[in-house]
Short mmCIF file of C-alpha atoms and ligand atoms in Angstrom, two decimals:
data_model
loop_
_atom_site.label_atom_id
_atom_site.label_comp_id
_atom_site.label_asym_id
_atom_site.label_seq_id
_atom_site.Cartn_x
_atom_site.Cartn_y
_atom_site.Cartn_z
CA UNK A 1 103.52 88.71 117.57
CA UNK A 2 100.50 89.85 115.57
CA UNK A 3 101.12 92.77 113.18
CA UNK A 4 98.82 95.59 113.85
CA UNK A 5 96.39 97.15 110.84
CA UNK A 6 95.03 99.95 110.10
CA UNK A 7 92.36 100.00 107.57
CA UNK A 8 90.95 103.12 105.84
CA UNK A 9 88.49 102.59 103.44
CA UNK A 10 87.50 98.91 104.88
CA UNK A 11 83.50 99.53 103.79
CA UNK A 12 85.10 99.23 100.13
CA UNK A 13 86.15 97.07 97.55
CA UNK A 14 89.65 97.01 98.37
CA UNK A 15 88.70 97.28 102.20
CA UNK A 16 86.09 94.00 102.26
CA UNK A 17 88.04 91.89 100.90
CA UNK A 18 91.28 93.07 102.66
CA UNK A 19 88.48 91.98 106.21
CA UNK A 20 87.75 88.46 103.83
CA UNK A 21 91.76 87.67 104.26
CA UNK A 22 92.76 89.03 107.70
CA UNK A 23 89.62 86.65 108.90
CA UNK A 24 91.42 83.67 107.39
CA UNK A 25 94.73 84.78 109.38
CA UNK A 26 93.63 85.76 113.03
CA UNK A 27 96.32 84.87 115.34
CA UNK A 28 99.21 86.77 112.40
CA UNK A 29 97.29 90.25 112.24
CA UNK A 30 94.89 91.98 114.21
CA UNK A 31 92.75 95.34 112.99
CA UNK A 32 93.88 98.24 114.91
CA UNK A 33 92.15 101.21 113.45
CA UNK A 34 89.26 100.93 110.79
CA UNK A 35 87.91 104.11 109.15
CA UNK A 36 84.96 104.53 106.71
CA UNK A 37 83.53 107.34 104.76
CA UNK A 38 79.45 107.50 105.64
CA UNK A 39 78.33 103.59 105.56
CA UNK A 40 78.12 103.73 109.55
CA UNK A 41 75.94 101.09 109.54
CA UNK A 42 79.31 98.04 108.03
CA UNK A 43 81.16 100.07 109.63
CA UNK A 44 80.15 99.19 113.04
CA UNK A 45 79.46 95.60 112.42
CA UNK A 46 83.00 94.62 111.17
CA UNK A 47 84.55 97.57 114.62
CA UNK A 48 81.83 94.30 116.69
CA UNK A 49 84.21 91.99 114.78
CA UNK A 50 87.15 93.09 115.31
CA UNK A 51 86.71 94.79 118.00
CA UNK A 52 89.37 98.24 117.31
CA UNK A 53 90.62 99.87 119.53
CA UNK A 54 89.94 103.14 117.30
CA UNK A 55 87.00 103.63 114.65
CA UNK A 56 86.52 107.31 112.76
CA UNK A 57 83.56 107.43 110.25
CA UNK A 58 84.37 110.63 108.05
CA UNK A 59 81.11 112.30 106.83
CA UNK A 60 80.81 115.23 108.34
CA UNK A 61 76.82 114.77 109.93
CA UNK A 62 78.14 111.71 111.44
CA UNK A 63 75.24 110.04 110.48
CA UNK A 64 75.29 106.42 112.90
CA UNK A 65 78.36 107.65 114.90
CA UNK A 66 78.65 105.73 118.15
CA UNK A 67 79.98 108.01 121.35
CA UNK A 68 83.50 106.18 121.13
CA UNK A 69 84.20 106.90 118.08
CA UNK A 70 85.93 109.54 115.29
CA UNK A 71 84.13 112.18 113.15
CA UNK A 72 85.33 113.97 110.67
CA UNK A 73 88.51 114.10 108.33
CA UNK A 74 91.46 114.09 110.88
CA UNK A 75 89.96 110.56 111.36
CA UNK A 76 91.84 109.40 108.47
CA UNK A 77 95.14 111.05 109.45
CA UNK A 78 94.83 110.17 113.14
CA UNK A 79 94.91 106.88 113.04
CA UNK A 80 97.15 106.24 110.08
CA UNK A 81 99.59 106.67 112.92
CA UNK A 82 98.31 106.16 115.84
CA UNK A 83 101.47 104.01 117.76
CA UNK A 84 99.23 100.69 118.98
CA UNK A 85 98.73 100.70 114.36
CA UNK A 86 102.12 98.95 112.08
CA UNK A 87 100.57 98.52 108.72
CA UNK A 88 98.42 101.15 107.24
CA UNK A 89 96.33 98.99 104.02
CA UNK A 90 94.32 102.61 102.31
CA UNK A 91 92.35 102.20 101.08
CA UNK A 92 90.20 104.71 100.66
CA UNK A 93 89.18 106.48 96.98
CA UNK A 94 91.07 109.59 95.44
CA UNK A 95 93.19 111.92 96.74
CA UNK A 96 90.67 111.56 100.10
CA UNK A 97 93.40 109.88 100.79
CA UNK A 98 96.84 111.17 100.51
CA UNK A 99 97.35 112.87 104.19
CA UNK A 100 96.96 110.17 105.39
CA UNK A 101 99.77 108.06 103.35
CA UNK A 102 101.85 110.60 103.89
CA UNK A 103 101.40 110.83 107.84
CA UNK A 104 101.52 107.12 107.56
CA UNK A 105 104.94 106.80 106.10
CA UNK A 106 106.43 110.23 108.04
CA UNK A 107 105.50 107.89 111.03
CA UNK A 108 108.04 105.19 109.94
CA UNK A 109 104.62 103.13 108.43
CA UNK A 110 104.29 100.27 105.98
CA UNK A 111 101.74 102.34 103.96
CA UNK A 112 100.49 98.98 101.48
CA UNK A 113 98.73 101.45 99.02
CA UNK A 114 95.32 101.10 97.27
CA UNK A 115 95.06 104.29 97.10
CA UNK A 116 96.92 105.01 93.66
CA UNK A 117 95.83 108.52 93.97
CA UNK A 118 98.38 109.23 96.82
CA UNK A 119 101.82 108.77 94.56
CA UNK A 120 99.84 110.23 91.41
CA UNK A 121 99.77 113.23 93.29
CA UNK A 122 102.30 113.86 95.55
CA UNK A 123 105.16 110.80 94.45
CA UNK A 124 107.22 113.03 95.36
CA UNK A 125 106.33 114.29 98.55
CA UNK A 126 105.61 110.62 99.38
CA UNK A 127 109.18 109.56 98.19
CA UNK A 128 110.85 112.40 100.16
CA UNK A 129 108.59 111.18 103.29
CA UNK A 130 110.69 106.88 103.08
CA UNK A 131 113.61 108.78 101.98
CA UNK A 132 113.11 110.89 105.69
CA UNK A 133 111.56 108.09 108.17
CA UNK A 134 111.96 104.66 107.11
CA UNK A 135 107.98 104.41 106.04
CA UNK A 136 108.43 102.28 103.07
CA UNK A 137 105.49 102.16 100.57
CA UNK A 138 104.17 98.75 98.86
CA UNK A 139 101.25 98.41 96.19
CA UNK A 140 97.78 96.71 96.90
CA UNK A 141 97.83 97.41 93.34
CA UNK A 142 97.19 94.01 91.19
CA UNK A 143 99.35 95.26 88.36
CA UNK A 144 102.07 96.47 90.54
CA UNK A 145 102.23 93.56 92.83
CA UNK A 146 103.19 91.65 90.44
CA UNK A 147 105.78 94.15 89.31
CA UNK A 148 107.15 93.87 92.91
CA UNK A 149 106.78 90.39 93.21
CA UNK A 150 108.81 89.79 89.31
CA UNK A 151 111.60 92.06 90.15
CA UNK A 152 112.24 90.52 93.67
CA UNK A 153 115.32 91.75 94.70
CA UNK A 154 116.59 93.69 91.87
CA UNK A 155 116.41 97.49 91.96
CA UNK A 156 115.73 98.91 88.76
CA UNK A 157 119.00 99.25 87.26
CA UNK A 158 118.02 95.79 85.53
CA UNK A 159 114.97 96.67 84.38
CA UNK A 160 114.33 97.07 80.87
CA UNK A 161 111.23 98.01 80.58
CA UNK A 162 107.70 97.09 82.37
CA UNK A 163 104.64 95.65 80.52
CA UNK A 164 101.47 96.47 82.70
CA UNK A 165 98.70 94.99 81.71
CA UNK A 166 95.04 96.40 81.14
CA UNK A 167 92.07 94.76 80.61
CA UNK A 168 90.49 96.86 78.35
CA UNK A 169 87.15 97.99 80.23
CA UNK A 170 83.74 97.01 78.99
CA UNK A 171 84.11 98.98 75.15
CA UNK A 172 87.74 97.10 74.35
CA UNK A 173 86.10 96.72 71.20
CA UNK A 174 83.89 99.38 70.49
CA UNK A 175 83.56 101.77 68.16
CA UNK A 176 85.00 105.98 69.24
CA UNK A 177 81.68 107.00 69.14
CA UNK A 178 79.87 104.70 70.60
CA UNK A 179 82.26 104.49 73.38
CA UNK A 180 81.37 107.55 73.52
CA UNK A 181 77.41 107.98 73.83
CA UNK A 182 77.85 105.17 76.24
CA UNK A 183 75.98 104.67 79.55
CA UNK A 184 76.55 104.64 83.26
CA UNK A 185 74.73 100.70 83.33
CA UNK A 186 78.04 100.44 80.29
CA UNK A 187 80.74 101.61 81.54
CA UNK A 188 79.84 100.03 84.78
CA UNK A 189 79.88 96.49 83.98
CA UNK A 190 83.36 95.86 84.31
CA UNK A 191 83.86 91.98 82.07
CA UNK A 192 87.24 90.85 84.46
CA UNK A 193 86.96 93.17 88.37
CA UNK A 194 84.52 93.57 90.87
CA UNK A 195 85.51 97.57 92.23
CA UNK A 196 84.45 100.74 93.57
CA UNK A 197 82.20 103.24 91.25
CA UNK A 198 84.66 104.98 90.68
CA UNK A 199 88.02 102.73 90.07
CA UNK A 200 85.68 100.53 87.05
CA UNK A 201 84.68 103.53 85.62
CA UNK A 202 88.55 104.68 84.52
CA UNK A 203 89.13 101.46 84.22
CA UNK A 204 86.43 101.90 81.25
CA UNK A 205 87.25 105.12 79.98
CA UNK A 206 91.46 103.88 80.50
CA UNK A 207 92.45 106.89 82.89
CA UNK A 208 93.05 103.88 85.08
CA UNK A 209 95.11 102.47 83.31
CA UNK A 210 96.92 106.11 83.46
CA UNK A 211 97.34 106.31 86.82
CA UNK A 212 98.48 103.25 87.01
CA UNK A 213 101.91 103.92 84.67
CA UNK A 214 102.58 106.99 86.43
CA UNK A 215 101.73 104.82 89.48
CA UNK A 216 104.43 102.16 89.06
CA UNK A 217 106.99 105.67 87.82
CA UNK A 218 107.60 106.08 90.65
CA UNK A 219 107.42 102.20 92.95
CA UNK A 220 110.45 101.87 90.71
CA UNK A 221 112.09 104.87 89.77
CA UNK A 222 111.54 104.26 86.11
CA UNK A 223 111.45 106.74 83.02
CA UNK A 224 108.34 106.55 81.62
CA UNK A 225 109.93 106.07 77.87
CA UNK A 226 110.42 102.72 80.08
CA UNK A 227 106.70 101.55 81.41
CA UNK A 228 104.39 99.93 78.99
CA UNK A 229 100.65 99.21 78.33
CA UNK A 230 99.22 96.35 76.94
CA UNK A 231 95.90 95.34 76.61
CA UNK A 232 95.34 91.62 78.07
CA UNK A 233 91.67 90.90 78.36
CA UNK A 234 91.16 87.41 80.67
CA UNK A 235 93.53 89.87 84.09
CA UNK A 236 95.68 86.25 84.31
CA UNK A 237 99.45 88.00 83.48
CA UNK A 238 98.61 90.86 86.13
CA UNK A 239 101.78 92.66 84.35
CA UNK A 240 105.08 91.73 83.62
CA UNK A 241 109.18 92.63 83.95
CA UNK A 242 111.66 92.76 80.82
CA UNK A 243 115.24 92.22 82.54
CA UNK A 244 118.26 93.96 80.90
CA UNK A 245 119.44 90.96 79.29
CA UNK A 246 116.02 89.99 77.76
CA UNK A 247 114.60 87.68 79.67
CA UNK A 248 110.76 88.53 80.47
CA UNK A 249 108.72 87.43 84.19
CA UNK A 250 105.62 87.62 84.46
CA UNK A 251 102.85 87.24 87.85
CA UNK A 252 100.33 84.75 86.74
CA UNK A 253 96.93 84.52 88.84
CA UNK A 254 92.52 84.69 88.75
CA UNK A 255 91.90 88.13 89.00
CA UNK A 256 90.69 88.53 92.93
CA UNK A 257 92.18 91.73 95.06
CA UNK A 258 92.71 88.71 97.57
CA UNK A 259 96.95 88.20 97.40
CA UNK A 260 98.03 91.46 95.71
CA UNK A 261 96.29 93.01 99.57
CA UNK A 262 97.37 89.85 101.16
CA UNK A 263 101.10 90.20 99.96
CA UNK A 264 101.43 93.72 100.88
CA UNK A 265 101.44 92.94 104.04
CA UNK A 266 104.03 89.89 104.26
CA UNK A 267 105.52 91.69 101.93
CA UNK A 268 108.99 90.02 101.35
CA UNK A 269 107.36 87.03 102.98
CA UNK A 270 105.59 84.30 101.43
CA UNK A 271 102.23 82.69 103.85
CA UNK A 272 101.92 79.22 102.66
CA UNK A 273 97.87 78.79 104.49
CA UNK A 274 96.87 81.85 102.08
CA UNK A 275 93.32 80.69 101.10
CA UNK A 276 93.66 83.02 97.89
CA UNK A 277 92.00 81.14 95.09
CA UNK A 278 94.02 78.65 92.97
CA UNK A 279 95.64 79.28 90.10
CA UNK A 280 93.80 76.63 86.80
CA UNK A 281 96.18 77.59 83.65
CA UNK A 282 93.81 74.78 81.01
CA UNK A 283 90.73 77.26 82.94
CA UNK A 284 92.21 80.18 82.21
CA UNK A 285 92.98 79.74 78.70
CA UNK A 286 93.95 80.87 76.35
CA UNK A 287 95.38 83.93 77.08
CA UNK A 288 95.86 86.38 74.95
CA UNK A 289 97.70 89.71 74.13
CA UNK A 290 96.22 93.68 72.07
CA UNK A 291 98.04 96.99 71.20
CA UNK A 292 95.85 99.50 74.02
CA UNK A 293 93.63 101.58 71.20
CA UNK A 294 94.86 105.77 72.61
CA UNK A 295 93.59 106.92 69.36
CA UNK A 296 89.77 105.03 71.25
CA UNK A 297 91.09 106.21 74.87
CA UNK A 298 91.78 109.84 74.80
CA UNK A 299 91.88 109.79 78.64
CA UNK A 300 94.70 107.47 79.16
CA UNK A 301 97.26 109.22 76.94
CA UNK A 302 96.38 112.91 78.04
CA UNK A 303 96.89 111.09 81.58
CA UNK A 304 100.13 109.34 80.25
CA UNK A 305 101.37 112.63 79.25
CA UNK A 306 100.56 114.84 82.74
CA UNK A 307 103.29 112.11 83.68
CA UNK A 308 105.68 112.85 81.90
CA UNK A 309 104.69 116.71 81.93
CA UNK A 310 105.55 116.45 85.85
CA UNK A 311 104.39 119.74 88.22
CA UNK A 312 100.34 120.32 89.07
CA UNK A 313 99.80 117.55 86.17
CA UNK A 314 99.38 114.87 87.53
CA UNK A 315 97.40 115.72 90.25
CA UNK A 316 95.22 117.90 87.78
CA UNK A 317 94.47 114.93 85.77
CA UNK A 318 93.90 113.32 89.09
CA UNK A 319 91.65 116.18 90.12
CA UNK A 320 90.13 116.73 86.60
CA UNK A 321 89.23 113.39 86.69
CA UNK A 322 88.24 112.59 89.54
CA UNK A 323 85.65 115.33 89.34
CA UNK A 324 83.85 114.40 85.36
CA UNK A 325 83.83 110.82 87.19
CA UNK A 326 81.78 112.54 89.69
CA UNK A 327 79.28 114.59 87.15
CA UNK A 328 78.91 111.33 84.96
CA UNK A 329 77.69 108.74 87.46
CA UNK A 330 75.21 111.59 88.46
CA UNK A 331 73.98 111.45 84.62
CA UNK A 332 75.06 115.23 83.93
CA UNK A 333 77.59 114.64 80.99
CA UNK A 334 78.68 112.09 78.71
CA UNK A 335 81.09 109.67 78.64
CA UNK A 336 83.09 111.39 76.11
CA UNK A 337 82.70 114.81 78.60
CA UNK A 338 84.62 112.82 81.48
CA UNK A 339 88.23 113.29 78.80
CA UNK A 340 87.06 116.18 77.76
CA UNK A 341 87.01 118.02 81.34
CA UNK A 342 90.13 116.55 81.77
CA UNK A 343 91.37 118.00 78.46
CA UNK A 344 90.07 121.37 79.01
CA UNK A 345 91.57 121.43 82.29
CA UNK A 346 95.06 120.61 81.79
CA UNK A 347 95.15 122.87 78.96
CA UNK A 348 95.03 125.48 81.94
CA UNK A 349 98.13 123.19 84.73
CA UNK A 350 100.51 126.89 84.65
CA UNK A 351 104.54 125.08 84.72
CA UNK A 352 105.92 124.77 88.83
CA UNK A 353 108.98 122.48 89.53
CA UNK A 354 108.75 120.18 92.73
CA UNK A 355 105.20 121.40 94.65
CA UNK A 356 103.91 121.55 98.13
CA UNK A 357 101.49 119.79 99.51
CA UNK A 358 99.31 123.08 99.62
CA UNK A 359 100.14 123.94 96.09
CA UNK A 360 99.21 120.45 94.84
CA UNK A 361 95.41 121.13 96.83
CA UNK A 362 95.28 124.34 94.92
CA UNK A 363 95.67 122.97 91.39
CA UNK A 364 93.18 120.12 92.78
CA UNK A 365 90.41 122.59 93.10
CA UNK A 366 91.44 124.54 90.42
CA UNK A 367 91.04 121.06 88.06
CA UNK A 368 87.66 120.55 89.83
CA UNK A 369 86.15 124.14 89.13
CA UNK A 370 86.91 123.97 85.47
CA UNK A 371 85.74 120.99 84.85
CA UNK A 372 82.86 121.36 87.15
CA UNK A 373 82.02 125.33 85.06
CA UNK A 374 82.39 123.33 82.08
CA UNK A 375 78.38 122.04 82.31
P1 NAD B 1 85.28 101.65 97.14
O1 NAD B 1 84.74 103.07 96.53
O2 NAD B 1 84.62 100.48 97.25
O3 NAD B 1 85.85 102.31 99.07
C1 NAD B 1 86.18 103.17 98.64
C2 NAD B 1 86.46 103.40 100.63
O4 NAD B 1 87.32 104.28 101.45
C3 NAD B 1 85.24 102.90 101.32
O5 NAD B 1 85.54 102.86 102.78
C4 NAD B 1 84.53 104.63 101.77
O6 NAD B 1 83.99 104.33 102.97
C5 NAD B 1 86.41 104.97 101.88
N1 NAD B 1 86.39 106.53 101.22
C6 NAD B 1 85.41 107.10 100.29
N2 NAD B 1 85.19 108.75 99.70
C7 NAD B 1 85.77 109.04 100.93
C8 NAD B 1 86.58 110.35 101.43
N3 NAD B 1 85.89 111.09 100.70
N4 NAD B 1 87.27 110.50 103.34
C9 NAD B 1 87.40 108.72 103.60
N5 NAD B 1 86.87 107.80 103.20
C10 NAD B 1 86.06 108.13 102.53
O7 NAD B 1 86.92 101.51 96.31
P2 NAD B 1 87.75 100.59 96.19
O8 NAD B 1 87.30 100.37 95.12
O9 NAD B 1 87.60 100.14 97.40
O10 NAD B 1 89.36 101.53 95.73
C11 NAD B 1 89.57 102.01 96.39
C12 NAD B 1 91.14 102.31 96.25
O11 NAD B 1 91.64 101.41 95.95
C13 NAD B 1 91.38 103.41 95.12
O12 NAD B 1 92.47 104.10 95.16
C14 NAD B 1 91.53 101.80 94.00
O13 NAD B 1 91.79 103.06 92.51
C15 NAD B 1 91.68 101.50 94.73
N6 NAD B 1 91.63 100.03 93.69
C16 NAD B 1 91.11 99.22 94.07
C17 NAD B 1 90.72 98.11 93.63
C18 NAD B 1 89.94 97.24 93.81
O14 NAD B 1 89.57 96.37 92.98
N7 NAD B 1 88.88 98.12 93.77
C19 NAD B 1 92.14 97.61 92.51
C20 NAD B 1 93.39 98.33 92.31
C21 NAD B 1 93.01 99.29 93.17
MG1 MG B 2 94.83 98.16 88.59
#
């Protein structure tokens, strides 16, 4: 029987890569729902090719929509909870994807999660939704896919440390002053990965690595002291797991999201005819590792501290970062201004234990306002 997939954010970098992966697996998977934010033209081409039973265009003016499509923000939750959907690939960028993740989990679906912001903002609510409904999260992020594959059937009790690799981004070797004045074009020029604009900027500030540390904390249930970041400029070792006996396993491959996307759909099974790019160790040589320069990348430190603080802090970190990255891409603030905006928002978060979804969204709104007001 084919497994039925909903793709939220089908027109983005992960969404289009997922459809390329699935086009080689049409006997095993069908695509029953597609959603996009504004790109009606590409969404239409995808709908014509995959014939999903549900298509949603989120953008409020619905420009370019077809009569049979649904419009508005409700489309994400609609698509994620349909009875003709087994797996929800959440490839939306930002906290906009959160409610759909929670709704899919509560409906007992597998969520193949690229939308890491969901786990950062609402990690505890995600855990609660999985516990009560039988839903499950399988990560798409390459580092977390690597960790999942290395841990295999072992649990967190056998793990001493996670070592998350970071490419270091385009400014890996730049001085702090030059980084602070970096232009949009420089920040969007990632050395190893081709991705959407927001995550590409996050990879230049290293805010992306902070999001990934928090994501790993919630996915694998390990304390922050047991999660480290190391710079690995070639992006071949996708991450490593150190077990309690000192053994370290790494998962390696070319920098391509095809395998992590496919694995999130098939886990724990593997497909023989995946069609993903083959690995050549000689061509990938040499592999190098460096310590991360926390002083030059303040957003990383701020994000890890927000993770440790818990409560509203991760949601505040995420929202301030989303708002600041948008301002940077609009030419309204400097590259250094991204971390400044995050720090300002975090300084004003009140402590709160066990926030609800609405508490988190209040913190999200407050953080965005603080960042915008400071321009
Ligand atoms: P992208 O900007 O290329 O695509 C985002 C998709 O989400 C688009 O289809 C867009 O229509 C949709 N979208 C955007 N805002 C929306 C909104 N408000 N409501 C509904 N839909 C909306 O982004 P991407 O690079 O594909 O990244 C998607 C997610 O995957 C992010 O969370 C990112 O951190 C994560 N991720 C991406 C990569 C990668 O290689 N691109 C790797 C790891 C993790
Ligand atoms: Mg990643």
